[in-house]
Short mmCIF file of C-alpha atoms and ligand atoms in Angstrom, two decimals:
data_model
loop_
_atom_site.label_atom_id
_atom_site.label_comp_id
_atom_site.label_asym_id
_atom_site.label_seq_id
_atom_site.Cartn_x
_atom_site.Cartn_y
_atom_site.Cartn_z
CA MET A 766 111.81 -30.90 -73.33
CA LYS A 767 111.96 -30.02 -69.49
CA VAL A 768 110.72 -26.78 -68.33
CA LEU A 769 111.95 -25.24 -65.20
CA LYS A 770 110.96 -22.09 -63.54
CA PHE A 771 112.96 -20.13 -60.68
CA GLY A 772 110.99 -17.40 -58.77
CA GLY A 773 112.38 -14.21 -57.66
CA SER A 774 113.61 -15.50 -54.16
CA SER A 775 115.59 -18.16 -56.13
CA VAL A 776 117.35 -15.46 -58.10
CA ALA A 777 117.63 -12.51 -55.27
CA THR A 778 121.35 -12.64 -55.21
CA PRO A 779 124.46 -13.56 -57.35
CA GLU A 780 125.38 -16.51 -55.00
CA ARG A 781 121.90 -17.89 -55.45
CA ILE A 782 122.34 -17.59 -59.21
CA LYS A 783 125.64 -19.38 -59.11
CA SER A 784 123.96 -22.19 -57.38
CA ILE A 785 121.38 -22.26 -59.96
CA GLY A 786 124.09 -22.17 -62.48
CA SER A 787 125.57 -25.63 -60.87
CA LEU A 788 122.28 -27.58 -60.89
CA ILE A 789 121.51 -26.52 -64.53
CA LYS A 790 124.91 -27.52 -65.49
CA GLU A 791 124.54 -30.86 -64.14
CA ARG A 792 121.33 -31.15 -65.86
CA TYR A 793 122.64 -30.04 -69.04
CA GLU A 794 125.54 -32.30 -69.02
CA ALA A 795 123.40 -35.22 -68.37
CA GLY A 796 121.76 -34.49 -71.85
CA ASP A 797 118.69 -32.79 -70.58
CA LEU A 798 116.78 -30.64 -73.13
CA LEU A 799 116.06 -27.43 -71.09
CA THR A 800 114.00 -24.18 -71.11
CA ILE A 801 114.36 -22.31 -68.09
CA VAL A 802 112.03 -19.38 -67.05
CA PHE A 803 113.00 -16.65 -64.61
CA SER A 804 111.32 -14.13 -62.51
CA ALA A 805 112.83 -10.84 -62.04
CA PHE A 806 115.43 -10.85 -58.98
CA GLY A 807 113.37 -10.74 -55.64
CA GLY A 808 111.81 -7.81 -54.71
CA VAL A 809 112.54 -6.09 -58.19
CA THR A 810 108.75 -6.00 -59.44
CA ASP A 811 107.67 -4.32 -56.18
CA GLU A 812 110.57 -1.75 -56.48
CA LEU A 813 109.63 -1.00 -59.98
CA ILE A 814 105.70 -0.54 -58.74
CA LYS A 815 107.18 1.63 -56.04
CA THR A 816 109.25 3.96 -58.27
CA ALA A 817 106.46 4.25 -60.67
CA HIS A 818 103.99 5.15 -58.02
CA LEU A 819 106.05 7.83 -56.47
CA ALA A 820 106.77 9.35 -59.84
CA SER A 821 103.26 9.25 -60.64
CA LYS A 822 102.73 11.32 -57.49
CA GLY A 823 105.21 13.89 -58.35
CA ASP A 824 107.62 12.59 -55.48
CA GLU A 825 111.09 12.95 -56.61
CA SER A 826 112.44 10.28 -54.30
CA TYR A 827 111.38 8.04 -57.11
CA ILE A 828 114.91 8.65 -58.58
CA SER A 829 116.77 7.23 -55.40
CA VAL A 830 114.67 4.04 -55.93
CA TYR A 831 115.39 3.82 -59.51
CA ASP A 832 119.03 4.26 -58.60
CA SER A 833 119.20 1.56 -56.35
CA LEU A 834 117.67 -0.73 -58.57
CA ARG A 835 120.13 0.00 -61.32
CA GLU A 836 123.09 -0.38 -58.74
CA ARG A 837 121.79 -3.77 -57.83
CA HIS A 838 121.86 -4.96 -61.36
CA THR A 839 125.05 -3.39 -62.29
CA GLN A 840 126.63 -5.16 -59.19
CA ALA A 841 125.07 -8.50 -60.06
CA ILE A 842 126.59 -8.28 -63.60
CA GLN A 843 130.01 -7.34 -61.85
CA GLU A 844 129.80 -10.39 -59.53
CA LEU A 845 128.49 -12.88 -62.20
CA LEU A 846 130.32 -11.73 -65.30
CA GLY A 847 133.05 -9.33 -64.22
CA SER A 848 133.67 -6.49 -66.59
CA ASN A 849 131.42 -7.46 -69.65
CA ASP A 850 130.92 -4.69 -72.12
CA ILE A 851 128.13 -6.32 -74.14
CA VAL A 852 125.86 -7.16 -71.14
CA SER A 853 126.86 -3.92 -69.33
CA GLY A 854 125.85 -2.21 -72.42
CA GLN A 855 122.48 -3.89 -72.95
CA VAL A 856 121.39 -3.44 -69.10
CA THR A 857 122.55 0.25 -69.18
CA GLU A 858 120.27 0.72 -72.31
CA ASN A 859 117.31 -0.98 -70.58
CA PHE A 860 117.89 1.51 -67.60
CA ASP A 861 118.28 4.48 -69.87
CA VAL A 862 114.72 3.51 -71.27
CA LEU A 863 113.34 3.11 -68.12
CA LYS A 864 114.68 6.38 -66.84
CA ASP A 865 113.10 7.98 -69.62
CA LEU A 866 109.70 6.52 -69.10
CA LEU A 867 109.86 7.29 -65.10
CA LYS A 868 110.52 10.76 -66.10
CA GLY A 869 107.50 10.79 -68.37
CA VAL A 870 105.23 9.23 -65.49
CA PHE A 871 106.78 11.97 -63.22
CA LEU A 872 105.82 14.58 -65.72
CA ILE A 873 102.47 13.58 -66.43
CA ARG A 874 101.60 12.32 -62.89
CA GLU A 875 100.14 9.08 -64.49
CA ALA A 876 101.11 5.46 -64.61
CA SER A 877 98.21 3.68 -66.39
CA LEU A 878 98.34 0.03 -66.30
CA ARG A 879 99.52 -0.17 -70.08
CA THR A 880 102.62 2.20 -68.79
CA MET A 881 103.06 -0.11 -65.83
CA ASP A 882 103.36 -3.27 -67.71
CA TYR A 883 106.09 -1.71 -69.73
CA ILE A 884 107.90 -0.48 -66.60
CA LEU A 885 107.49 -4.00 -64.83
CA SER A 886 108.88 -5.73 -68.09
CA PHE A 887 112.34 -4.46 -67.07
CA GLY A 888 112.50 -6.85 -64.05
CA GLU A 889 112.34 -10.15 -66.03
CA ARG A 890 114.03 -8.61 -69.22
CA ASN A 891 117.03 -7.83 -67.27
CA SER A 892 117.09 -10.77 -64.87
CA ALA A 893 116.58 -13.42 -67.62
CA TYR A 894 119.26 -11.48 -69.91
CA ILE A 895 121.92 -11.42 -67.32
CA ILE A 896 121.62 -15.06 -66.24
CA SER A 897 121.42 -16.37 -69.68
CA LYS A 898 124.97 -14.78 -70.38
CA TYR A 899 126.25 -16.06 -66.98
CA PHE A 900 125.04 -19.73 -68.14
CA GLU A 901 127.19 -18.94 -71.49
CA LYS A 902 130.11 -18.00 -69.42
CA ILE A 903 130.13 -21.21 -67.27
CA GLY A 904 129.72 -23.18 -70.25
CA ILE A 905 126.02 -23.86 -70.86
CA PRO A 906 125.32 -22.84 -74.42
CA SER A 907 122.14 -20.68 -73.82
CA SER A 908 120.12 -18.21 -75.78
CA TYR A 909 117.96 -15.37 -74.20
CA LEU A 910 114.28 -15.56 -75.30
CA ASP A 911 112.03 -12.61 -74.53
CA ALA A 912 108.69 -14.14 -74.05
CA ARG A 913 106.97 -11.09 -75.83
CA ASP A 914 107.93 -12.80 -79.04
CA ILE A 915 106.03 -16.05 -78.31
CA ILE A 916 103.33 -15.17 -75.70
CA LYS A 917 100.59 -13.28 -77.16
CA THR A 918 97.60 -11.81 -75.24
CA ASN A 919 94.54 -9.48 -75.23
CA LYS A 920 95.16 -5.81 -74.23
CA ALA A 921 93.80 -6.37 -70.48
CA PHE A 922 96.99 -4.63 -68.96
CA GLY A 923 97.90 -5.85 -65.73
CA GLN A 924 96.52 -9.27 -66.00
CA ALA A 925 96.31 -10.05 -69.70
CA LYS A 926 94.36 -13.04 -71.06
CA VAL A 927 96.47 -15.28 -73.31
CA LYS A 928 95.63 -16.33 -76.72
CA ILE A 929 96.44 -19.84 -76.66
CA GLU A 930 96.40 -21.20 -80.13
CA LEU A 931 98.46 -18.32 -81.48
CA THR A 932 101.04 -18.57 -78.53
CA GLU A 933 101.24 -22.56 -79.22
CA LYS A 934 102.05 -21.71 -82.97
CA LEU A 935 104.46 -18.84 -82.12
CA THR A 936 106.38 -21.07 -79.58
CA SER A 937 106.61 -24.29 -81.78
CA VAL A 938 107.88 -22.18 -84.86
CA TYR A 939 110.62 -20.51 -82.55
CA TYR A 940 111.78 -23.86 -81.22
CA ASN A 941 111.63 -25.67 -84.43
CA GLU A 942 114.48 -23.35 -85.56
CA ARG A 943 116.33 -23.35 -82.36
CA LYS A 944 116.98 -26.83 -81.03
CA ASP A 945 120.70 -26.45 -80.27
CA LYS A 946 121.00 -24.27 -77.39
CA LEU A 947 119.17 -24.25 -73.84
CA GLN A 948 116.49 -21.43 -73.75
CA VAL A 949 116.64 -18.72 -70.99
CA VAL A 950 113.10 -17.04 -70.80
CA THR A 951 111.69 -14.19 -69.16
CA GLY A 952 108.81 -14.94 -67.03
CA PHE A 953 105.56 -12.79 -66.39
CA VAL A 954 105.76 -10.61 -69.67
CA ALA A 955 104.09 -10.98 -72.83
CA SER A 956 102.71 -8.86 -75.66
CA ASP A 957 99.66 -8.04 -77.64
CA VAL A 958 99.32 -8.79 -81.24
CA GLY A 959 100.52 -5.36 -82.26
CA GLY A 960 103.50 -5.75 -79.86
CA LEU A 961 102.55 -3.73 -76.86
CA THR A 962 104.08 -5.05 -73.79
CA THR A 963 101.52 -6.89 -71.39
CA THR A 964 101.96 -8.94 -68.32
CA LEU A 965 100.30 -12.06 -66.90
CA GLY A 966 99.37 -11.03 -63.32
CA ARG A 967 101.64 -10.89 -60.21
CA GLY A 968 103.07 -14.28 -59.83
CA GLY A 969 102.78 -14.84 -63.66
CA SER A 970 106.19 -16.35 -64.27
CA ASP A 971 104.75 -19.84 -63.22
CA TYR A 972 102.30 -19.55 -66.16
CA THR A 973 104.70 -18.52 -68.38
CA ALA A 974 106.57 -21.83 -67.74
CA ALA A 975 103.27 -23.66 -67.95
CA LEU A 976 102.29 -22.11 -71.34
CA ILE A 977 105.62 -22.93 -72.96
CA SER A 978 105.44 -26.69 -71.61
CA GLY A 979 101.90 -26.94 -73.05
CA ALA A 980 103.17 -25.32 -76.44
CA LEU A 981 106.14 -27.86 -76.54
CA ASN A 982 104.39 -30.79 -74.95
CA ALA A 983 107.18 -31.09 -72.50
CA GLU A 984 108.05 -33.96 -70.54
CA VAL A 985 107.97 -32.34 -67.34
CA LEU A 986 107.38 -28.76 -65.68
CA GLU A 987 109.45 -27.98 -62.67
CA ILE A 988 108.62 -24.85 -60.50
CA TRP A 989 111.43 -24.16 -58.29
CA THR A 990 110.66 -21.70 -55.60
CA ASP A 991 111.74 -21.06 -51.69
CA VAL A 992 109.79 -23.90 -49.79
CA ASP A 993 109.66 -27.76 -49.96
CA GLY A 994 106.74 -27.93 -52.44
CA VAL A 995 102.98 -27.35 -51.98
CA LEU A 996 102.56 -27.54 -47.94
CA THR A 997 99.48 -28.21 -45.93
CA SER A 998 99.33 -24.62 -45.28
CA ASN A 999 101.77 -21.50 -45.61
CA PRO A 1000 104.96 -22.49 -43.82
CA LYS A 1001 105.55 -18.70 -43.26
CA ILE A 1002 102.73 -18.69 -41.03
CA VAL A 1003 101.93 -22.26 -39.86
CA LYS A 1004 105.31 -23.60 -38.57
CA ASN A 1005 104.30 -27.28 -38.63
CA ALA A 1006 103.11 -27.29 -42.07
CA TYR A 1007 104.02 -30.10 -44.10
CA THR A 1008 104.85 -31.04 -47.58
CA ILE A 1009 102.01 -32.74 -49.60
CA PRO A 1010 103.80 -35.47 -51.75
CA GLN A 1011 101.40 -35.83 -54.32
CA LEU A 1012 98.19 -33.76 -55.75
CA SER A 1013 95.67 -34.12 -58.61
CA TYR A 1014 95.48 -31.21 -60.91
CA ASP A 1015 92.11 -30.40 -59.63
CA GLU A 1016 93.43 -30.24 -55.84
CA ALA A 1017 96.23 -28.06 -56.80
CA MET A 1018 94.10 -25.61 -58.59
CA GLU A 1019 91.70 -25.61 -55.80
CA LEU A 1020 94.64 -24.88 -53.39
CA SER A 1021 96.08 -22.16 -55.68
CA HIS A 1022 92.63 -20.45 -55.81
CA PHE A 1023 92.40 -20.52 -52.05
CA GLY A 1024 95.72 -18.89 -51.50
CA ALA A 1025 98.65 -21.29 -51.79
CA LYS A 1026 100.82 -18.75 -53.56
CA VAL A 1027 103.22 -21.12 -54.50
CA ILE A 1028 101.45 -21.72 -57.54
CA TYR A 1029 99.95 -19.16 -59.59
CA PRO A 1030 96.45 -20.44 -60.32
CA PRO A 1031 96.44 -20.20 -64.22
CA THR A 1032 99.53 -22.46 -64.27
CA ILE A 1033 97.50 -25.84 -63.88
CA GLN A 1034 95.56 -25.70 -66.99
CA PRO A 1035 98.08 -25.86 -69.65
CA ALA A 1036 99.74 -28.67 -67.85
CA LEU A 1037 96.37 -30.35 -67.27
CA SER A 1038 95.31 -30.06 -70.96
CA LYS A 1039 98.67 -32.12 -71.96
CA SER A 1040 98.74 -34.23 -69.06
CA ILE A 1041 102.32 -32.70 -68.09
CA PRO A 1042 103.63 -33.51 -64.50
CA ILE A 1043 104.33 -30.58 -62.36
CA TYR A 1044 107.09 -30.98 -59.75
CA ILE A 1045 107.20 -27.99 -57.14
CA LYS A 1046 110.97 -28.01 -55.81
CA ASN A 1047 112.95 -26.06 -53.38
CA THR A 1048 115.92 -24.20 -54.72
CA PHE A 1049 117.13 -23.99 -51.06
CA ASN A 1050 116.93 -27.90 -50.67
CA PRO A 1051 117.31 -29.45 -54.10
CA THR A 1052 117.44 -33.04 -53.14
CA PHE A 1053 114.02 -32.97 -51.21
CA VAL A 1054 111.31 -34.39 -53.50
CA GLY A 1055 108.87 -31.63 -53.30
CA THR A 1056 105.27 -32.10 -54.44
CA LEU A 1057 104.19 -33.84 -57.49
CA ILE A 1058 101.10 -32.76 -59.22
CA ASN A 1059 99.90 -35.26 -61.73
P1 LIG B 853 108.25 -17.72 -56.04
O1 LIG B 853 108.99 -16.29 -56.01
O2 LIG B 853 109.47 -18.69 -56.09
O3 LIG B 853 107.37 -17.73 -57.25
P2 LIG B 853 106.21 -17.10 -54.49
O4 LIG B 853 106.49 -16.35 -53.20
O5 LIG B 853 105.25 -16.67 -55.55
O6 LIG B 853 107.55 -17.88 -54.80
O7 LIG B 853 105.53 -18.70 -53.66
C1 LIG B 853 106.02 -19.17 -52.71
C2 LIG B 853 105.55 -18.77 -51.37
O8 LIG B 853 104.20 -19.41 -51.08
C3 LIG B 853 106.11 -19.50 -50.30
O9 LIG B 853 107.30 -18.84 -49.77
C4 LIG B 853 105.22 -19.47 -49.21
O10 LIG B 853 105.23 -18.20 -48.16
C5 LIG B 853 103.80 -19.24 -49.77
N1 LIG B 853 102.55 -20.21 -49.76
C6 LIG B 853 101.65 -19.95 -49.27
N2 LIG B 853 100.94 -21.00 -49.10
C7 LIG B 853 101.33 -22.26 -49.39
C8 LIG B 853 101.48 -23.67 -49.25
N3 LIG B 853 100.06 -24.10 -48.87
N4 LIG B 853 102.37 -24.45 -49.68
C9 LIG B 853 103.74 -23.67 -49.95
N5 LIG B 853 103.76 -22.40 -50.08
C10 LIG B 853 102.95 -21.47 -49.62
N1 LIG B 854 108.05 -10.61 -61.05
C1 LIG B 854 106.57 -11.10 -61.22
C2 LIG B 854 105.97 -10.78 -59.68
O1 LIG B 854 106.64 -10.41 -58.89
C3 LIG B 854 106.30 -12.35 -61.66
C4 LIG B 854 106.52 -13.60 -60.80
O2 LIG B 854 107.58 -13.54 -60.01
O3 LIG B 854 106.09 -14.58 -61.04
O4 LIG B 854 104.88 -10.76 -59.58
MG1 LIG B 855 105.33 -17.10 -57.58
#
C-alpha cells in the first residue's frame, strides 16, 4: 500500500483536482495499491472558522460566508461531475446540516471547540466525497472513507490525541474487508470512542495519512503540497531557499517543530515507528524529486 496526501492548495480548484486525477489514474493503471487522503478545498477550513465566529458574535453576515462556501462546492460538483443527483444530494444534505448548526451557534452566541470540530469536519467530508466520485467517473474504482470510522481520539476537541492501538486495529479491520478499491479518505477529522467528531489540529491531514500508513505498514507515505519539498527556509519568505533532498526523521521532526509548516509535526512518529519513507512532493511540479525523509 502507498499512502498519498494532497493538501488544500493542491485541491483548491476543479482544474487542480483534474490534474491530480490524471496523476492518480497513471499510478492506478501501473498497479499501485493506493490510499489517498485529502484536505478540504484550499481556504475552506478558514472560511468555516470565519462563518462560525461571525455567527457566534451574532453577526448575520455569517450567512453570506456560508452561501459562498455552498456555491463553491456546487460549482466544483458541476465542473467535475456535471449534473449528478447522488453527489449533489449528499453535499446538499451536508450543507443543510451545517446551516442548522450555524443557526444554533448564532442563536446561542457560542461556538465551543466541540461544535467547531463538527463544523470544520464538513470541509474534508465534502472534498474527499466529491473527489472520490470524480475518480470513479474517470475510471478509478474508489471508495469514500470517512476517517471518523477508523481514527479514534480522546475528547480534546480542536487538537485531539489519537488512540493509536485502537486506530490501528480499526484501520486494519476496515482494509481487510476492502482490498479491491482505492480508498479516498478525509484528512484532519477523527472521532472519540462515543462517535463525537474531533479534529487533529490545523494542518492535521498530514497526520491522518501518517496514521493510516503506520496502521497498514505502508510501503511509502507521499505528502503532495504546493512547494518543491522541504526547503532550507519558507520559500514564500526567502526567495533563494532550496530543496533539501534528504532528511532523517529526527531532522524533519525538528524542522517541523521550528516552523516548517510543510509537515505537521506529529506526522513523523507513525512513519518513524514503522520505518516508512516519507516523500514531500510538489503537485505543481510533479516530476521534481522533492524531499525524502527516511
Ligand atoms: P498543504 O496545504 O499542502 O498542507 P501547507 O500550507 O500546510 O500545505 O504547507 C506548505 C507550505 O509550508 C508552503 O507553501 C510554505 O509556504 C510553507 N513552509 C514553511 N517552511 C517551509 C520549509 N522549510 N520548506 C517548505 N515549505 C515551507
Ligand atoms: N483543512 C485542515 C486545515 O486547514 C487540515 C489540513 O489542511 O491539513 O488545517
Ligand atoms: Mg499542511
